[in-house]
XYZ file of C-alpha atoms in Angstrom:
521
model
C 51.871 88.888 -94.965
C 50.732 86.395 -92.527
C 52.881 83.281 -92.378
C 51.108 79.882 -93.035
C 49.989 78.108 -90.036
C 51.988 74.970 -89.018
C 49.942 71.747 -89.499
C 50.640 70.597 -85.936
C 49.135 73.910 -84.496
C 45.536 72.793 -85.429
C 45.722 69.723 -83.498
C 47.197 70.822 -80.375
C 43.984 71.557 -78.453
C 42.403 67.978 -79.162
C 45.507 66.587 -77.781
C 45.454 68.333 -74.743
C 42.003 67.488 -74.029
C 42.560 63.821 -74.752
C 45.557 64.054 -72.482
C 43.510 65.610 -69.626
C 40.872 63.014 -69.954
C 43.359 60.266 -69.888
C 44.642 61.581 -66.456
C 41.240 62.029 -65.101
C 40.726 58.356 -65.925
C 43.921 57.338 -64.441
C 42.981 59.472 -61.245
C 39.638 57.832 -60.894
C 41.202 54.332 -61.347
C 43.564 55.004 -58.713
C 40.888 56.398 -56.593
C 38.700 53.170 -57.104
C 41.716 50.831 -56.581
C 42.733 52.543 -53.276
C 39.000 52.265 -51.896
C 39.155 48.529 -52.967
C 42.577 48.065 -51.545
C 41.413 49.974 -48.225
C 38.019 47.468 -48.005
C 40.145 44.411 -48.715
C 42.754 45.367 -45.971
C 39.834 46.170 -43.473
C 38.229 42.698 -44.219
C 41.350 40.644 -43.860
C 42.474 42.445 -40.965
C 39.404 43.497 -38.858
C 37.065 40.813 -39.925
C 38.634 37.692 -40.962
C 41.611 38.204 -38.670
C 39.410 38.262 -35.642
C 38.063 34.790 -36.346
C 39.581 31.720 -34.625
C 39.379 29.322 -37.381
C 40.548 26.237 -35.221
C 37.966 26.991 -32.799
C 35.208 27.198 -35.173
C 36.140 24.054 -36.902
C 36.440 22.160 -33.623
C 33.087 23.291 -32.629
C 31.758 22.048 -35.941
C 33.507 18.704 -35.937
C 31.847 17.927 -32.361
C 28.361 18.700 -33.962
C 29.021 16.236 -36.717
C 29.603 13.304 -34.550
C 27.289 10.091 -35.032
C 26.893 9.859 -31.215
C 24.149 8.370 -28.957
C 22.874 11.867 -28.018
C 22.778 12.767 -31.772
C 20.670 9.689 -32.600
C 18.358 10.185 -29.447
C 17.561 13.794 -30.371
C 16.869 13.084 -33.951
C 14.390 10.231 -32.919
C 12.682 12.371 -30.632
C 12.470 15.540 -32.825
C 11.077 13.010 -35.619
C 8.352 11.683 -33.123
C 7.301 15.178 -31.986
C 7.409 16.414 -35.832
C 5.207 13.627 -37.000
C 2.754 14.236 -34.110
C 2.551 17.979 -34.630
C 1.834 17.179 -38.384
C -0.973 14.645 -37.555
C -2.523 17.181 -35.278
C -1.843 19.900 -37.325
C -0.354 21.954 -34.493
C 2.258 24.479 -35.422
C 3.405 24.939 -31.857
C 4.294 21.077 -31.594
C 6.354 21.302 -35.082
C 8.132 24.052 -33.902
C 9.066 22.337 -30.734
C 10.554 19.745 -33.032
C 12.257 22.092 -35.418
C 14.049 23.118 -32.056
C 15.211 19.816 -30.946
C 16.442 18.726 -34.296
C 20.284 18.283 -34.377
C 20.390 17.599 -38.268
C 21.666 21.190 -38.651
C 25.140 20.128 -37.009
C 26.159 17.667 -39.900
C 24.643 19.793 -42.681
C 26.739 22.737 -41.609
C 29.791 20.406 -41.344
C 29.365 19.231 -44.822
C 29.980 22.942 -46.071
C 32.716 23.646 -43.773
C 34.309 20.335 -44.684
C 34.082 21.012 -48.129
C 35.348 24.533 -47.978
C 38.770 23.545 -46.278
C 39.085 20.141 -48.410
C 38.788 17.950 -45.259
C 37.340 14.831 -47.169
C 37.671 12.628 -43.877
C 35.446 15.266 -42.058
C 33.191 15.279 -45.093
C 32.491 11.471 -44.851
C 31.918 11.673 -41.320
C 29.332 14.590 -41.570
C 27.431 12.610 -44.504
C 27.484 9.416 -42.395
C 25.843 11.045 -39.707
C 23.507 12.939 -41.850
C 22.554 9.703 -43.608
C 21.944 7.870 -40.514
C 19.661 10.691 -38.943
C 17.714 11.190 -42.327
C 17.159 7.291 -42.743
C 16.066 6.729 -39.063
C 13.866 9.882 -38.913
C 12.005 8.776 -42.161
C 11.715 4.958 -40.778
C 10.332 6.199 -37.326
C 7.825 8.659 -38.683
C 6.628 6.129 -41.336
C 6.344 3.643 -38.622
C 4.357 5.870 -36.301
C 1.938 6.936 -39.331
C 1.297 3.289 -40.328
C 0.414 2.661 -36.682
C -1.607 5.928 -36.280
C -5.313 5.744 -36.812
C -5.112 9.283 -38.251
C -3.716 9.229 -41.660
C -5.424 12.234 -43.164
C -3.408 15.264 -45.055
C -3.618 17.933 -42.584
C -2.770 21.380 -43.362
C 0.587 21.333 -41.700
C 1.430 18.181 -44.162
C 0.096 19.836 -47.026
C 2.275 22.904 -46.572
C 5.475 20.699 -46.985
C 4.467 19.238 -50.289
C 4.955 21.863 -52.862
C 8.366 23.537 -52.671
C 9.159 26.478 -54.753
C 11.871 28.892 -55.605
C 10.812 30.937 -52.364
C 11.691 27.935 -50.148
C 15.314 27.879 -51.634
C 15.735 31.665 -50.733
C 14.333 31.019 -47.345
C 17.016 28.370 -46.863
C 19.551 30.668 -48.488
C 19.107 33.701 -46.211
C 18.753 31.387 -43.206
C 21.821 29.348 -43.986
C 23.748 32.923 -44.311
C 22.716 33.893 -40.883
C 23.499 30.402 -39.300
C 26.977 30.406 -40.954
C 27.601 33.742 -39.639
C 26.560 33.055 -36.165
C 28.808 30.142 -36.067
C 31.944 31.772 -37.501
C 31.384 34.879 -35.351
C 30.465 32.861 -32.069
C 27.027 34.020 -31.933
C 25.226 30.524 -31.856
C 22.138 31.908 -30.149
C 20.659 32.718 -33.487
C 20.896 29.164 -34.758
C 17.345 28.905 -33.020
C 15.883 31.043 -35.549
C 17.579 29.574 -38.103
C 16.230 25.966 -37.093
C 12.749 27.537 -37.206
C 13.080 29.033 -40.323
C 14.601 25.917 -42.551
C 12.595 23.555 -40.650
C 14.741 20.252 -41.491
C 12.803 17.922 -39.506
C 9.072 18.448 -40.475
C 9.593 17.837 -44.206
C 11.226 14.316 -43.197
C 8.520 13.799 -41.104
C 6.135 14.600 -44.230
C 8.401 12.125 -46.320
C 7.648 9.395 -43.556
C 4.009 9.961 -43.935
C 4.009 9.833 -47.571
C 5.929 6.530 -47.350
C 3.663 4.939 -44.878
C 0.515 5.980 -46.926
C 2.094 5.268 -50.402
C 1.262 8.793 -51.480
C 3.752 9.741 -54.043
C 2.987 13.430 -54.303
C 3.318 14.020 -50.638
C 6.685 11.647 -50.623
C 8.380 13.493 -53.427
C 7.268 17.035 -52.993
C 8.502 16.818 -49.199
C 11.646 14.971 -49.974
C 12.353 17.652 -52.629
C 11.962 20.189 -49.787
C 14.238 18.633 -47.593
C 17.030 18.132 -50.125
C 16.692 21.933 -51.153
C 16.992 22.806 -47.635
C 19.952 20.463 -47.120
C 21.889 21.394 -50.217
C 21.261 25.106 -49.873
C 22.578 25.255 -46.162
C 25.585 23.150 -46.910
C 26.770 25.177 -49.903
C 25.793 28.368 -48.103
C 27.995 27.386 -45.318
C 30.859 26.682 -47.778
C 30.426 29.891 -49.346
C 30.834 31.779 -46.023
C 33.801 29.563 -44.858
C 35.483 30.678 -48.273
C 34.531 34.130 -47.786
C 35.883 34.349 -44.167
C 39.167 32.959 -45.614
C 39.157 29.315 -43.847
C 42.436 27.590 -44.944
C 41.877 25.044 -47.720
C 44.122 22.029 -48.893
C 42.847 22.352 -52.271
C 44.572 23.381 -55.482
C 43.892 26.436 -57.573
C 42.646 24.084 -59.999
C 40.289 22.104 -57.711
C 39.058 25.299 -56.108
C 37.939 26.639 -59.556
C 36.153 23.153 -60.290
C 34.511 23.141 -56.891
C 33.260 26.822 -57.595
C 31.836 25.684 -61.001
C 30.180 22.445 -59.273
C 28.401 24.598 -56.406
C 27.088 27.003 -58.846
C 25.914 24.169 -61.314
C 23.971 22.624 -57.996
C 22.298 25.851 -57.285
C 21.079 26.358 -60.836
C 20.082 22.686 -60.873
C 18.025 23.224 -57.817
C 16.487 26.466 -58.957
C 15.173 25.030 -62.333
C 12.388 22.553 -60.726
C 11.473 25.120 -57.824
C 11.103 27.784 -60.373
C 8.827 25.570 -62.402
C 6.853 24.748 -59.156
C 6.628 28.382 -58.310
C 5.229 29.101 -61.835
C 2.595 26.396 -61.360
C 1.617 27.952 -57.993
C 1.243 31.349 -59.941
C -0.826 29.871 -62.657
C -3.145 28.095 -60.044
C -3.513 31.298 -58.184
C -4.581 33.219 -61.350
C -6.834 30.111 -62.264
C -8.769 30.772 -59.031
C -9.269 34.444 -59.758
C -10.431 33.528 -63.330
C -12.784 30.975 -62.130
C -14.178 33.463 -59.368
C -14.409 36.126 -61.904
C -16.608 33.832 -64.603
C -18.901 32.805 -62.049
C -19.715 36.188 -60.445
C -20.212 37.563 -64.081
C -23.321 34.906 -64.319
C -24.968 36.497 -61.251
C -25.865 40.102 -59.865
C -23.932 42.007 -57.361
C -26.148 40.633 -54.505
C -24.689 36.996 -54.906
C -21.768 35.673 -53.216
C -19.568 32.782 -53.756
C -19.679 30.691 -50.594
C -17.392 27.636 -51.244
C -14.899 27.154 -53.938
C -12.886 24.244 -54.769
C -10.640 23.384 -57.777
C -8.781 20.212 -58.085
C -5.922 21.116 -60.380
C -4.545 17.558 -60.992
C -7.641 15.921 -62.284
C -8.358 15.591 -66.210
C -10.590 17.288 -66.803
C -10.105 20.257 -64.553
C -12.684 19.836 -61.511
C -14.458 22.702 -60.108
C -16.963 22.555 -57.254
C -18.800 25.880 -56.217
C -21.543 26.807 -54.107
C -23.362 30.308 -54.712
C -25.736 32.220 -52.481
C -28.090 34.086 -54.754
C -31.515 35.765 -54.711
C -32.325 34.557 -58.128
C -31.578 31.360 -59.274
C -29.800 30.877 -62.736
C -30.640 27.350 -64.400
C -28.320 28.044 -67.505
C -25.397 29.381 -65.436
C -23.463 26.134 -65.011
C -23.345 25.221 -68.687
C -22.355 28.742 -69.475
C -19.515 29.123 -66.799
C -18.219 25.760 -67.634
C -18.048 26.484 -71.534
C -16.374 29.902 -70.657
C -13.732 28.499 -68.513
C -12.788 25.632 -70.917
C -12.209 28.287 -73.397
C -10.142 30.664 -71.160
C -7.974 27.441 -70.043
C -7.995 25.920 -73.391
C -8.649 22.366 -71.580
C -11.696 20.633 -70.700
C -13.477 21.705 -67.421
C -16.214 20.041 -65.258
C -18.004 22.306 -63.116
C -20.600 21.489 -60.474
C -22.321 24.493 -59.333
C -24.870 24.498 -56.326
C -27.147 27.554 -55.943
C -28.967 28.390 -52.687
C -31.576 31.079 -52.919
C -31.418 33.779 -50.467
C -33.382 37.014 -49.565
C -33.579 39.847 -52.324
C -32.061 42.385 -49.869
C -28.336 43.581 -50.743
C -27.195 41.846 -47.447
C -29.050 38.820 -47.459
C -26.201 36.865 -49.263
C -23.845 38.112 -46.528
C -26.175 37.075 -43.762
C -26.559 33.592 -45.280
C -22.756 33.229 -45.796
C -22.165 34.446 -41.980
C -24.848 31.913 -40.888
C -23.148 29.043 -42.471
C -19.580 30.043 -41.500
C -20.968 30.096 -37.828
C -22.629 26.714 -38.217
C -19.430 25.339 -39.571
C -17.194 27.142 -36.661
C -19.812 25.748 -34.178
C -19.669 22.371 -35.630
C -15.857 22.368 -35.407
C -15.613 23.648 -31.961
C -18.065 20.881 -30.735
C -15.877 18.182 -32.515
C -12.849 19.687 -30.888
C -14.397 19.650 -27.427
C -15.648 16.105 -27.694
C -12.012 15.155 -28.646
C -10.468 17.030 -25.837
C -13.031 15.299 -23.390
C -12.157 11.958 -24.874
C -8.377 12.612 -24.432
C -8.712 13.745 -20.994
C -10.758 10.700 -20.148
C -7.837 8.406 -21.146
C -4.992 10.159 -19.408
C -7.169 10.414 -16.154
C -8.352 6.802 -16.351
C -12.142 7.797 -16.081
C -15.237 7.582 -18.204
C -15.764 10.384 -20.292
C -18.842 11.492 -18.609
C -16.823 12.377 -15.733
C -15.018 15.034 -17.789
C -16.308 18.637 -17.310
C -16.103 20.634 -20.429
C -17.046 24.336 -20.693
C -17.038 25.385 -24.408
C -18.122 28.804 -23.519
C -15.180 29.638 -21.192
C -12.982 27.200 -22.875
C -12.392 25.335 -19.776
C -11.839 21.387 -19.274
C -11.496 19.680 -15.711
C -11.039 16.045 -14.974
C -10.453 14.125 -11.496
C -7.898 11.422 -12.049
C -8.108 8.044 -10.811
C -4.945 6.609 -8.918
C -2.583 5.572 -11.414
C -0.192 2.609 -10.440
C 3.336 4.066 -10.053
C 2.257 7.591 -11.208
C 3.699 10.575 -9.303
C 2.426 14.182 -9.069
C 5.118 15.033 -11.562
C 3.597 12.481 -13.863
C 0.051 13.841 -13.465
C 1.344 17.202 -14.046
C 3.151 16.145 -17.329
C 0.104 14.562 -18.503
C -2.025 17.855 -17.912
C 1.010 19.788 -19.804
C 0.712 17.477 -22.764
C -2.880 17.897 -23.239
C -2.592 21.772 -22.715
C 0.247 21.973 -25.276
C -2.205 20.682 -27.870
C -4.980 23.177 -26.873
C -3.397 26.491 -26.189
C -6.576 28.363 -26.182
C -8.125 25.961 -23.364
C -7.443 26.037 -19.565
C -7.061 22.304 -18.789
C -7.047 20.953 -15.125
C -6.183 17.493 -14.275
C -6.916 17.073 -10.568
C -4.589 14.339 -9.151
C -5.316 12.171 -6.153
C -3.351 13.159 -3.043
C -0.247 11.336 -3.863
C 2.917 11.910 -1.954
C 4.395 15.174 -2.426
C 8.308 15.383 -3.450
C 10.414 13.646 -0.879
C 13.283 15.865 -1.097
C 13.783 19.380 -1.978
C 17.538 19.801 -2.868
C 19.367 23.172 -1.905
C 22.805 24.408 -2.770
C 24.854 27.425 -1.568
C 22.658 29.849 -3.416
C 19.316 28.371 -2.878
C 17.333 25.525 -4.616
C 19.079 23.475 -6.951
C 17.592 22.497 -10.459
C 16.152 19.427 -9.063
C 14.930 21.550 -6.111
C 13.362 24.120 -8.189
C 11.478 21.293 -10.238
C 10.272 19.861 -6.776
C 8.908 23.215 -5.692
C 7.256 23.716 -9.211
C 5.155 20.311 -8.770
C 4.412 21.363 -5.159
C 2.944 24.534 -6.379
C 1.054 22.786 -9.124
C -0.381 20.217 -6.770
C -1.429 22.745 -4.192
C -3.819 24.479 -6.924
C -5.255 21.267 -7.821
C -5.526 19.793 -4.376
C -7.277 21.900 -1.661
C -4.944 20.803 1.166
C -2.221 22.967 2.932
C 1.375 22.224 2.443
C 3.875 21.195 5.357
C 7.466 21.624 4.880
C 9.610 19.469 7.100
C 13.363 19.615 7.593
C 16.379 21.875 8.059
C 14.932 25.017 9.469
C 16.716 27.593 7.367
C 16.073 25.777 3.979
C 12.509 25.114 5.087
C 11.710 28.544 5.393
C 13.427 29.671 2.314
C 11.511 27.185 0.507
C 8.397 28.435 2.095
C 8.988 31.900 1.184
C 9.186 30.857 -2.430
C 6.015 28.942 -2.427
C 4.176 31.635 -0.262
C 5.190 34.425 -3.028
C 3.451 32.062 -5.641
C 0.269 32.051 -3.510
C 0.566 28.525 -2.003
C -0.534 27.880 1.653
C 2.489 26.511 3.449
C 3.599 25.953 6.848
C 7.176 24.854 8.166
C 7.994 22.321 10.970
C 11.864 22.295 11.736
C 13.490 19.078 11.645
C 16.559 17.283 10.942
C 17.679 15.961 7.434
C 16.719 17.764 3.998
C 13.733 19.366 3.197
C 10.524 17.573 2.159
C 7.132 18.271 1.517
C 3.980 16.631 3.310
C 0.011 17.307 2.918
C -0.980 18.986 6.313
C -3.586 17.053 8.473
C -6.746 19.084 9.601
C -5.062 19.109 13.287
C -1.775 20.846 11.769
């Protein structure tokens, strides 16, 4: 007879399975814990341990000082920025970004907040406030006195910030803070261009001077977004790299919550702005689709302008079509009002073109060429006017070759102006017209009286003097004579000869100087 099975025997197998699974979970947890421990040890020893925190903090403190240099560079950057915005010149605006010292106190805010140094925090805030107020005041004054007060594309681009701008500031600040902590501050140049602190401030000044609330508020929101995002990102990077803090555990938690709340507070209005931009983009697509449906495939929309801020929504369109559609405007307006669920006012101008398939394209190309030609003529006339002003001559004395994009003018003698000053005037005009070749022919004024030399060749001042001599020789068709110490004069002559300058040497006593050669020489 078979003996009855013990009750415990039937559950032996499941108990062993559960025990095995528990062992596997413990082993996995142990493995994961060891990986985390190894990563933490690597981070603290090989990354955080290699950072000289006192040196980093000392450098950041220097950048936050309210010094004469800080105020001067802020003023210069603001002036260049507003001129670049008014001229709609991206190159000039980028130059203002590179000069701006505002990044220093903003980064200082983040580092001071991270280590709990409220004295440093107040110093950074004071410097930033003075720089901000001065930049807005100066740019507003320049715009108020300027005859040009139109909203250029460069200005309009900074009046509607969105969530993408916050992410641009975030990623740029991460790169900037990392560069500052790791001692790779060459990256700051790229960060300054990416975040663009000064152009929004200049746009705020423009809005203030022209009493344009939309421009003022939009640019101010962009500046505040960049400022806060950079400061809080610097705070986060300093905490990540283990910078020592005097805050208690409770204060640290409170600070973390406050920082997170600020980011969320910024993201909400910027998110709504991004949503509005997306709606406007979709609205343009809908308008184009509704207009095109009323015409055949040979028709083209030449111009389309939608005023989203008006009530009712205003749409202005120009159509190139082989067959005019008198009822199209009413039908499109009714359809758009239904699609947008709001009143729409449409102004549709139709131009009849040839009946071939390419007639509309040809008409559109002709209109585009005519518009480009008009713009080019206006720009050339403006260039001639500016050259006549800096050269002190009538506008009729300026030679402008629109085909080759060359402009030439012979300057009058300007009291107290050196050759370096004439060169600076030419460079200033050339910077605004990068596609043109500008030549300002100076009078035969005195060449640099001293070309300084050091132990290893020309000094910095000497190199600038040689640059002026080289420039003058290409503008004034007269050979150059170098007079002075034979060895140094010959060295300077060799440098100029390599640059294609016709130069002779006359040994003499004293430092090297340059003169115009007489025909006898």
